[in-house]
Tab-separated table of C-alpha atoms and ligand atoms in Angstrom:
chain	number	residue	atom	x	y	z
A	719	MET	CA	135.732	-0.529	118.909
A	720	THR	CA	133.732	-1.942	121.854
A	721	PRO	CA	136.185	-2.261	124.750
A	722	PHE	CA	133.445	-3.527	127.083
A	723	TYR	CA	130.791	-5.949	125.847
A	724	ARG	CA	128.458	-8.682	127.112
A	725	ASP	CA	129.059	-12.368	126.643
A	726	ASN	CA	126.276	-14.633	127.990
A	727	GLY	CA	125.078	-11.732	130.107
A	728	SER	CA	128.477	-11.006	131.707
A	729	LEU	CA	130.467	-7.845	131.027
A	730	MET	CA	133.848	-8.536	129.473
A	731	SER	CA	136.843	-6.574	128.251
A	732	ASP	CA	138.796	-8.340	125.533
A	733	GLN	CA	138.983	-11.931	126.824
A	734	VAL	CA	138.686	-10.984	130.494
A	735	SER	CA	135.591	-11.127	132.721
A	736	LEU	CA	135.030	-7.988	134.805
A	737	SER	CA	133.622	-10.092	137.684
A	738	GLU	CA	136.890	-12.011	137.831
A	739	LEU	CA	138.861	-8.771	137.920
A	740	ALA	CA	136.766	-7.560	140.857
A	741	GLU	CA	137.356	-10.874	142.678
A	742	LYS	CA	141.068	-10.751	142.065
A	743	PHE	CA	141.834	-7.059	142.667
A	744	GLY	CA	138.932	-6.014	144.909
A	745	THR	CA	136.601	-3.039	144.495
A	746	PRO	CA	136.344	-0.205	143.755
A	747	LEU	CA	138.534	-0.843	140.727
A	748	TYR	CA	139.365	1.128	137.597
A	749	VAL	CA	139.695	-1.047	134.499
A	750	TYR	CA	141.254	0.260	131.284
A	751	ASN	CA	141.429	-1.394	127.898
A	752	ARG	CA	144.703	-0.923	126.068
A	753	SER	CA	143.471	-1.505	122.532
A	754	ALA	CA	140.653	1.024	122.965
A	755	ILE	CA	143.212	3.680	123.929
A	756	GLU	CA	145.356	2.807	120.934
A	757	PHE	CA	142.384	2.660	118.583
A	758	ALA	CA	141.193	6.146	119.572
A	759	TRP	CA	144.707	7.561	119.087
A	760	GLN	CA	144.897	5.920	115.653
A	761	GLU	CA	141.634	7.608	114.662
A	762	PHE	CA	143.389	10.974	114.920
A	763	SER	CA	146.493	9.641	113.254
A	764	LYS	CA	144.506	8.327	110.273
A	765	ALA	CA	142.277	11.395	110.007
A	766	LEU	CA	145.320	13.699	109.841
A	767	ALA	CA	147.457	11.422	107.650
A	768	GLY	CA	149.031	13.219	104.712
A	769	HIS	CA	149.238	16.531	106.576
A	770	PRO	CA	152.183	17.166	108.921
A	771	HIS	CA	150.766	16.724	112.407
A	772	LEU	CA	151.497	15.794	116.005
A	773	ILE	CA	148.985	14.271	118.407
A	774	CYS	CA	149.766	15.542	121.903
A	775	TYR	CA	147.727	13.462	124.326
A	776	ALA	CA	146.450	15.678	127.182
A	777	VAL	CA	148.065	13.957	130.134
A	778	LYS	CA	145.693	15.410	132.711
A	779	ALA	CA	142.822	13.233	131.429
A	780	ASN	CA	144.557	10.107	132.723
A	781	SER	CA	148.211	10.265	133.699
A	782	ASN	CA	148.730	6.632	134.701
A	783	LEU	CA	152.209	5.602	133.542
A	784	ALA	CA	150.853	2.600	131.648
A	785	VAL	CA	148.501	4.830	129.652
A	786	LEU	CA	151.399	7.165	128.821
A	787	ASP	CA	153.606	4.178	128.004
A	788	ALA	CA	151.059	2.728	125.559
A	789	LEU	CA	150.777	6.101	123.807
A	790	ALA	CA	154.522	6.817	123.817
A	791	ARG	CA	155.033	3.489	122.044
A	792	LEU	CA	152.716	4.718	119.272
A	793	GLY	CA	154.933	7.794	118.915
A	794	SER	CA	152.474	10.130	120.588
A	795	GLY	CA	153.311	13.590	121.778
A	796	PHE	CA	151.985	14.917	125.088
A	797	ASP	CA	150.293	18.053	126.363
A	798	ILE	CA	151.287	18.698	129.972
A	799	VAL	CA	150.151	21.240	132.538
A	800	SER	CA	152.662	20.769	135.367
A	801	GLU	CA	156.196	19.711	136.224
A	802	GLY	CA	154.713	16.550	137.724
A	803	GLU	CA	153.146	15.623	134.402
A	804	LEU	CA	156.460	16.331	132.678
A	805	GLN	CA	158.179	13.876	135.015
A	806	ARG	CA	155.496	11.266	134.372
A	807	VAL	CA	155.838	11.560	130.602
A	808	LEU	CA	159.617	11.243	130.777
A	809	ALA	CA	159.299	8.284	133.195
A	810	ALA	CA	156.959	6.600	130.722
A	811	GLY	CA	159.401	7.009	127.827
A	812	GLY	CA	157.773	9.993	126.127
A	813	GLN	CA	160.013	12.102	123.887
A	814	PRO	CA	160.648	15.643	125.184
A	815	GLU	CA	160.668	17.082	121.670
A	816	LYS	CA	157.016	16.038	121.368
A	817	ILE	CA	155.849	17.738	124.571
A	818	VAL	CA	153.850	20.961	124.682
A	819	PHE	CA	153.362	22.738	128.008
A	820	SER	CA	149.946	24.353	128.637
A	821	GLY	CA	148.479	26.150	131.636
A	822	VAL	CA	147.815	29.676	132.892
A	823	GLY	CA	150.068	29.490	135.944
A	824	LYS	CA	153.434	28.015	134.980
A	825	THR	CA	155.955	28.717	137.725
A	826	THR	CA	159.593	29.656	137.178
A	827	ARG	CA	160.564	26.207	138.370
A	828	GLU	CA	158.227	24.604	135.838
A	829	MET	CA	159.684	26.741	133.047
A	830	GLU	CA	163.188	25.649	134.082
A	831	ALA	CA	162.135	22.010	134.095
A	832	GLY	CA	160.622	22.323	130.631
A	833	LEU	CA	163.687	24.064	129.237
A	834	ALA	CA	166.043	21.539	130.838
A	835	ALA	CA	164.061	18.649	129.358
A	836	GLY	CA	164.093	20.307	125.924
A	837	ILE	CA	160.359	20.309	125.367
A	838	ARG	CA	158.969	21.270	122.015
A	839	CYS	CA	156.873	24.293	122.947
A	840	PHE	CA	155.452	26.403	125.759
A	841	ASN	CA	151.845	27.381	125.134
A	842	VAL	CA	152.018	30.861	126.637
A	843	GLU	CA	148.792	32.231	128.107
A	844	SER	CA	149.584	35.851	129.022
A	845	PRO	CA	151.985	38.724	128.272
A	846	SER	CA	153.377	38.394	131.817
A	847	GLU	CA	154.107	34.728	131.296
A	848	LEU	CA	155.942	35.582	128.066
A	849	GLU	CA	158.178	38.081	129.888
A	850	ARG	CA	158.870	35.585	132.689
A	851	LEU	CA	159.703	32.814	130.230
A	852	ALA	CA	162.033	35.095	128.268
A	853	THR	CA	163.875	36.002	131.471
A	854	VAL	CA	164.152	32.375	132.623
A	855	ALA	CA	165.391	31.178	129.229
A	856	ALA	CA	167.947	34.019	129.021
A	857	ALA	CA	169.193	33.262	132.531
A	858	HIS	CA	169.863	29.686	131.436
A	859	GLY	CA	171.511	30.779	128.196
A	860	THR	CA	168.857	29.111	126.096
A	861	LYS	CA	165.821	29.898	123.960
A	862	ALA	CA	162.229	28.929	124.596
A	863	ASN	CA	159.958	27.896	121.740
A	864	ILE	CA	156.539	29.383	122.151
A	865	SER	CA	153.037	29.427	120.885
A	866	LEU	CA	150.448	31.905	122.137
A	867	ARG	CA	147.203	30.511	123.413
A	868	ILE	CA	144.437	32.572	121.903
A	869	ASN	CA	141.101	32.996	123.600
A	870	PRO	CA	138.943	33.337	120.482
A	871	ASP	CA	135.764	34.106	122.458
A	872	VAL	CA	133.704	31.342	120.838
A	873	ASP	CA	131.012	29.392	122.617
A	874	ALA	CA	131.993	25.735	122.842
A	875	GLN	CA	128.378	24.802	123.649
A	876	THR	CA	129.373	22.597	126.549
A	877	HIS	CA	129.074	22.638	130.358
A	878	PRO	CA	130.162	26.054	131.762
A	879	TYR	CA	132.813	24.428	133.983
A	880	ILE	CA	134.522	22.882	130.965
A	881	SER	CA	134.122	25.809	128.599
A	882	THR	CA	137.415	27.645	128.256
A	883	GLY	CA	137.278	29.779	125.112
A	884	LEU	CA	135.021	32.619	126.212
A	885	LYS	CA	136.317	36.009	127.282
A	886	GLU	CA	134.960	35.449	130.797
A	887	ASN	CA	137.234	32.386	131.110
A	888	LYS	CA	140.706	32.771	132.577
A	889	PHE	CA	142.409	31.023	129.658
A	890	GLY	CA	144.432	32.445	126.814
A	891	ILE	CA	145.043	35.909	125.377
A	892	ASN	CA	142.350	37.844	123.561
A	893	MET	CA	142.723	38.459	119.848
A	894	ALA	CA	143.660	42.148	120.048
A	895	GLU	CA	146.249	41.674	122.772
A	896	ALA	CA	147.653	38.607	121.014
A	897	MET	CA	148.869	40.682	118.046
A	898	LEU	CA	150.782	42.969	120.408
A	899	THR	CA	152.148	39.987	122.320
A	900	TYR	CA	153.382	38.316	119.119
A	901	ARG	CA	155.188	41.521	118.132
A	902	ARG	CA	156.780	41.651	121.553
A	903	ALA	CA	157.732	37.939	121.417
A	904	ALA	CA	159.397	38.467	118.034
A	905	GLU	CA	161.698	41.086	119.632
A	906	LEU	CA	162.833	38.889	122.514
A	907	ASP	CA	166.197	37.200	121.924
A	908	SER	CA	165.477	34.252	124.175
A	909	ILE	CA	162.105	33.494	122.550
A	910	GLU	CA	161.455	31.606	119.321
A	911	VAL	CA	157.964	32.155	117.988
A	912	HIS	CA	156.679	28.830	116.631
A	913	GLY	CA	152.936	28.592	116.764
A	914	ILE	CA	149.464	29.562	117.757
A	915	ASP	CA	147.077	27.544	119.872
A	916	CYS	CA	143.661	27.453	121.426
A	917	HIS	CA	141.611	25.074	123.514
A	918	ILE	CA	138.025	26.202	123.690
A	919	GLY	CA	136.529	23.618	126.001
A	920	SER	CA	135.958	19.975	126.709
A	921	GLN	CA	133.344	17.429	125.669
A	922	LEU	CA	132.577	19.237	122.402
A	923	THR	CA	130.379	17.211	120.111
A	924	LYS	CA	129.749	19.840	117.422
A	925	LEU	CA	132.109	20.976	114.680
A	926	GLU	CA	131.055	24.629	114.506
A	927	PRO	CA	132.985	25.807	117.574
A	928	TYR	CA	136.178	24.259	116.152
A	929	ALA	CA	135.514	25.740	112.712
A	930	ASP	CA	134.901	29.185	114.231
A	931	ALA	CA	138.021	29.072	116.406
A	932	VAL	CA	140.358	27.756	113.723
A	933	ARG	CA	139.109	30.325	111.205
A	934	LEU	CA	140.026	33.098	113.654
A	935	LEU	CA	143.429	31.566	114.361
A	936	VAL	CA	144.204	31.208	110.666
A	937	GLU	CA	143.289	34.854	110.075
A	938	MET	CA	145.793	35.790	112.730
A	939	VAL	CA	148.450	33.557	111.168
A	940	ASP	CA	147.993	35.433	107.884
A	941	LYS	CA	148.089	38.818	109.566
A	942	LEU	CA	151.290	37.888	111.406
A	943	ALA	CA	152.859	36.589	108.189
A	944	SER	CA	152.152	39.942	106.520
A	945	GLU	CA	154.206	41.529	109.315
A	946	GLY	CA	157.034	39.047	108.829
A	947	ILE	CA	156.170	36.832	111.796
A	948	GLN	CA	156.010	33.354	110.289
A	949	LEU	CA	154.358	30.595	112.340
A	950	SER	CA	155.079	26.942	111.682
A	951	HIS	CA	152.296	25.232	113.612
A	952	ILE	CA	148.696	25.621	114.626
A	953	ASP	CA	147.566	23.770	117.743
A	954	VAL	CA	143.809	23.359	117.769
A	955	GLY	CA	143.593	22.010	121.313
A	956	GLY	CA	141.590	19.074	122.576
A	957	GLY	CA	138.012	18.846	123.706
A	958	GLN	CA	136.733	16.162	121.331
A	959	GLY	CA	133.575	14.811	122.955
A	960	ILE	CA	132.625	11.212	123.654
A	961	GLN	CA	129.288	9.454	124.056
A	962	TYR	CA	128.236	9.250	127.701
A	963	SER	CA	124.546	8.550	127.114
A	964	GLU	CA	122.501	7.116	124.289
A	965	GLU	CA	121.027	10.539	123.558
A	966	GLU	CA	124.429	11.967	122.686
A	967	SER	CA	126.925	11.027	120.031
A	968	SER	CA	130.666	11.479	120.097
A	969	LEU	CA	132.464	13.924	117.845
A	970	ASN	CA	133.220	12.422	114.441
A	971	VAL	CA	137.013	12.610	114.212
A	972	ASP	CA	137.122	12.328	110.413
A	973	ALA	CA	134.642	15.177	109.990
A	974	TRP	CA	136.522	17.177	112.628
A	975	ALA	CA	139.827	16.658	110.802
A	976	SER	CA	138.321	17.679	107.445
A	977	CYS	CA	136.964	20.833	109.015
A	978	ILE	CA	140.384	21.731	110.459
A	979	ARG	CA	142.192	20.885	107.223
A	980	ASP	CA	139.739	22.939	105.177
A	981	ALA	CA	140.248	25.962	107.403
A	982	ILE	CA	144.041	25.666	107.092
A	983	GLY	CA	143.974	25.164	103.335
A	984	ASP	CA	147.406	25.015	101.734
A	985	ARG	CA	149.195	27.039	104.390
A	986	LYS	CA	152.425	25.413	105.544
A	987	LEU	CA	151.280	24.783	109.088
A	988	GLU	CA	151.821	21.618	111.063
A	989	ILE	CA	148.617	20.655	112.914
A	990	LEU	CA	148.916	19.896	116.603
A	991	VAL	CA	145.984	18.448	118.495
A	992	GLU	CA	145.631	17.791	122.224
A	993	PRO	CA	142.922	15.175	122.779
A	994	GLY	CA	142.499	13.796	126.274
A	995	ARG	CA	139.004	12.552	127.012
A	996	TYR	CA	138.477	11.128	123.525
A	997	ILE	CA	141.532	8.882	123.827
A	998	VAL	CA	140.931	7.439	127.284
A	999	GLY	CA	137.327	8.183	128.340
A	1000	PRO	CA	135.518	5.267	126.705
A	1001	ALA	CA	138.479	2.961	127.409
A	1002	GLY	CA	137.855	2.844	131.166
A	1003	VAL	CA	135.190	1.736	133.634
A	1004	LEU	CA	134.865	1.873	137.394
A	1005	LEU	CA	133.729	-1.333	139.112
A	1006	THR	CA	131.965	-0.964	142.437
A	1007	ARG	CA	130.139	-3.413	144.704
A	1008	ILE	CA	126.747	-2.784	146.266
A	1009	GLU	CA	127.004	-2.724	150.054
A	1010	TYR	CA	123.378	-2.006	150.951
A	1011	LEU	CA	120.016	-1.379	149.370
A	1012	LYS	CA	117.737	0.930	151.306
A	1013	SER	CA	114.538	2.889	150.759
A	1014	ASN	CA	113.268	6.198	152.042
A	1015	GLU	CA	109.552	5.852	151.422
A	1016	ASP	CA	109.409	5.599	147.633
A	1017	ARG	CA	113.012	6.653	146.950
A	1018	HIS	CA	115.405	3.708	146.610
A	1019	PHE	CA	119.140	3.860	147.191
A	1020	ALA	CA	121.963	1.544	146.237
A	1021	VAL	CA	124.849	2.317	148.604
A	1022	VAL	CA	128.042	1.249	146.842
A	1023	ASP	CA	131.696	1.035	147.893
A	1024	ALA	CA	132.853	3.743	145.439
A	1025	ALA	CA	132.268	7.388	146.306
A	1026	MET	CA	132.713	10.933	145.064
A	1027	ASN	CA	136.355	10.835	146.168
A	1028	ASP	CA	136.923	8.022	143.628
A	1029	LEU	CA	134.801	9.535	140.839
A	1030	ILE	CA	133.878	13.185	141.260
A	1031	ARG	CA	132.458	13.942	137.812
A	1032	PRO	CA	128.788	13.447	138.802
A	1033	ALA	CA	129.211	15.747	141.830
A	1034	LEU	CA	131.415	18.325	140.103
A	1035	TYR	CA	129.822	18.652	136.675
A	1036	SER	CA	126.462	16.922	137.153
A	1037	ALA	CA	127.988	14.450	134.722
A	1038	TRP	CA	125.858	11.507	133.636
A	1039	GLN	CA	127.634	8.190	133.223
A	1040	ALA	CA	125.929	4.908	132.381
A	1041	ILE	CA	125.702	2.441	135.267
A	1042	GLU	CA	124.903	-1.216	134.726
A	1043	SER	CA	125.158	-4.585	136.429
A	1044	VAL	CA	128.267	-6.545	135.567
A	1045	GLU	CA	126.275	-9.799	135.608
A	1046	THR	CA	122.756	-10.114	134.244
A	1047	LEU	CA	120.872	-11.763	137.123
A	1048	PRO	CA	117.184	-12.416	137.823
A	1049	ARG	CA	116.270	-9.519	140.125
A	1050	GLU	CA	113.374	-7.149	140.608
A	1051	SER	CA	113.910	-3.934	138.679
A	1052	LYS	CA	113.577	-0.595	140.528
A	1053	VAL	CA	114.664	3.002	140.118
A	1054	TYR	CA	117.694	3.724	142.328
A	1055	ASP	CA	119.987	6.540	143.297
A	1056	VAL	CA	123.461	5.010	143.269
A	1057	VAL	CA	125.279	6.664	146.159
A	1058	GLY	CA	128.556	6.372	148.017
A	1059	PRO	CA	129.245	6.190	151.753
A	1060	ILE	CA	130.472	9.796	152.141
A	1061	CYS	CA	128.472	12.252	154.232
A	1062	GLU	CA	127.728	14.706	151.401
A	1063	SER	CA	124.540	14.884	149.406
A	1064	ALA	CA	126.711	15.332	146.316
A	1065	ASP	CA	128.131	11.863	146.909
A	1066	PHE	CA	126.370	10.006	144.145
A	1067	LEU	CA	127.457	8.212	140.992
A	1068	GLY	CA	124.068	8.322	139.330
A	1069	LYS	CA	120.491	9.253	140.147
A	1070	GLN	CA	117.190	7.691	139.146
A	1071	ARG	CA	118.658	4.691	137.384
A	1072	THR	CA	116.582	1.651	136.573
A	1073	LEU	CA	118.538	-1.329	137.804
A	1074	ALA	CA	117.786	-4.971	138.601
A	1075	ILE	CA	120.118	-5.495	141.534
A	1076	ALA	CA	120.669	-7.059	144.947
A	1077	GLU	CA	123.170	-6.411	147.750
A	1078	ASN	CA	126.706	-7.591	146.950
A	1079	ASP	CA	126.137	-7.297	143.181
A	1080	LEU	CA	128.787	-5.643	141.093
A	1081	LEU	CA	128.078	-2.442	139.146
A	1082	CYS	CA	130.036	-0.950	136.267
A	1083	VAL	CA	130.232	2.828	135.731
A	1084	ARG	CA	130.998	3.381	132.064
A	1085	SER	CA	133.192	5.994	130.370
A	1086	SER	CA	135.414	6.354	133.419
A	1087	GLY	CA	138.790	6.447	131.701
A	1088	ALA	CA	139.117	10.260	131.658
A	1089	TYR	CA	138.958	12.820	134.494
A	1090	ALA	CA	138.127	9.993	136.872
A	1091	SER	CA	141.013	8.300	138.712
A	1092	VAL	CA	143.144	11.434	138.189
A	1093	MET	CA	140.641	13.518	140.122
A	1094	SER	CA	140.346	11.106	143.023
A	1095	SER	CA	141.156	12.262	146.541
A	1096	ASN	CA	141.544	10.789	149.990
A	1097	TYR	CA	138.490	12.524	151.435
A	1098	ASN	CA	137.197	10.539	154.412
A	1099	THR	CA	140.650	8.895	154.594
A	1100	ARG	CA	139.698	6.583	151.769
A	1101	PRO	CA	142.664	5.001	149.985
A	1102	ARG	CA	142.761	5.668	146.267
A	1103	VAL	CA	141.662	2.623	144.310
A	1104	ALA	CA	143.629	0.156	142.218
A	1105	GLU	CA	143.805	0.435	138.432
A	1106	VAL	CA	144.286	-2.443	135.998
A	1107	MET	CA	144.798	-2.547	132.248
A	1108	VAL	CA	143.351	-5.329	130.126
A	1109	ASP	CA	145.460	-6.244	127.119
A	1110	GLY	CA	143.984	-9.155	125.144
A	1111	ASP	CA	143.941	-12.116	127.499
A	1112	SER	CA	146.313	-10.530	130.022
A	1113	VAL	CA	145.706	-8.069	132.820
A	1114	HIS	CA	148.304	-5.735	134.310
A	1115	LEU	CA	148.003	-4.079	137.691
A	1116	VAL	CA	149.023	-0.544	136.658
A	1117	CYS	CA	148.359	1.204	139.975
A	1118	ALA	CA	148.267	-0.603	143.297
A	1119	ARG	CA	145.525	0.184	145.787
A	1120	GLU	CA	146.759	2.782	148.253
A	1121	GLU	CA	147.653	1.586	151.776
A	1122	THR	CA	145.734	3.340	154.542
A	1123	GLU	CA	148.899	3.974	156.600
A	1124	SER	CA	150.411	5.954	153.731
A	1125	LEU	CA	147.495	8.385	153.938
A	1126	PHE	CA	148.803	9.865	157.165
A	1127	ALA	CA	152.491	8.963	156.857
A	1128	ARG	CA	153.385	12.607	156.079
A	1129	GLU	CA	151.585	13.857	159.175
A	1130	SER	CA	152.923	14.002	162.731
A	1131	LEU	CA	151.785	14.169	166.310
A	1132	LEU	CA	152.553	17.278	168.295
A	1133	PRO	CA	155.929	17.270	170.123
B	2688	PLP	C1	142.323	19.757	129.290
B	2688	PLP	C2	143.020	20.224	128.100
B	2688	PLP	C3	143.041	19.422	126.947
B	2688	PLP	C4	142.308	18.131	126.829
B	2688	PLP	O1	140.923	18.293	126.873
B	2688	PLP	P1	139.971	17.074	126.542
B	2688	PLP	O2	138.618	17.641	126.661
B	2688	PLP	O3	140.239	16.016	127.550
B	2688	PLP	O4	140.284	16.604	125.165
B	2688	PLP	C5	143.777	19.890	125.873
B	2688	PLP	N1	144.443	21.058	125.926
B	2688	PLP	C6	144.432	21.847	127.021
B	2688	PLP	C7	145.180	23.114	127.013
B	2688	PLP	C8	143.724	21.455	128.137
B	2688	PLP	O5	143.701	22.244	129.212
């Protein structure tokens, strides 16, 4: 699946020219490709076919309603981390009985919202959260289905900021405490013990961390069964990595699925998976126009109209994303730092990139479908950018560009 490709030197998505999108909707602009999102989801669906499973798309990767809508129409489940995400999923037509609720800090209000919606499962991350959930469910005369998120203490071999399965990370319950917590959960009248889960990190491109984590989870499932606590699902989390640069390769979903299935063997466990980045990352790009070219002795800068408030991954994680010209034009090639207009040295989209460009040219930042628009802010009173979705020969505006006035509409002058 190549959602973005060149035709006569011009970048296209399906039958649509990216230059035309920039003309029509302005820049900066996020562009998503619907079939790429669907294709990536189907990869999981095919790889897990024949084994009971549920794909719960991790909403936080890209929570645009159109993205959720496309996935809901495929029958996807959703992994949410807030009441806001719950409301989005319901607004997009997602089915509550396919929603799992993750996160270390669920509030009472969020628990109530989840119970009222009838979500499938709360992924509980601490003994205190279990007690709170039991109390909230009892107060509403209902029962909460739970899974315990295990912190298996395995190294996901990824960037420290997106590693979540080590004991120094705040996520999950350690293995020893988890046994005690399961026993406690089994005693609580307002709790139904359903599953076990983990999520060891993001942008994982190797199978070993998954194999290690799932082996530990399965051991715990067996141990619990021997005590009469029978689990019905195992949720292996998300984290499946994508290809950002030519030196890397994405996780192979078929190999990943075989590894999970092998570890589970013939146990009667439904497999839940929570992919985010893998589904939407490669399906999006950010288009930005070059305002100025400047040089500081032998360092060259391309100052563009997108900034760290629109795409924070390079600043936050030192993330590398491919940057290329939308049109192939006859220009002198130089090595540039591609920077935004914000007064922060971390405001860059890419450093030391060889580009053949001129002022007013259009650049495309690849792999911007995940953890990109969702992380944007209004820093410098910059309106959040428009988002469009390409679908064959049609284009849908799926998020309008923010109006500047709305940025301070909630504020007031002194009396
Ligand atoms: C963020 C997150 C995911 C999705 O991670 P990706 O790397 O985008 O696949 C899945 N599950 C949980 C609990 C998460 O916090």
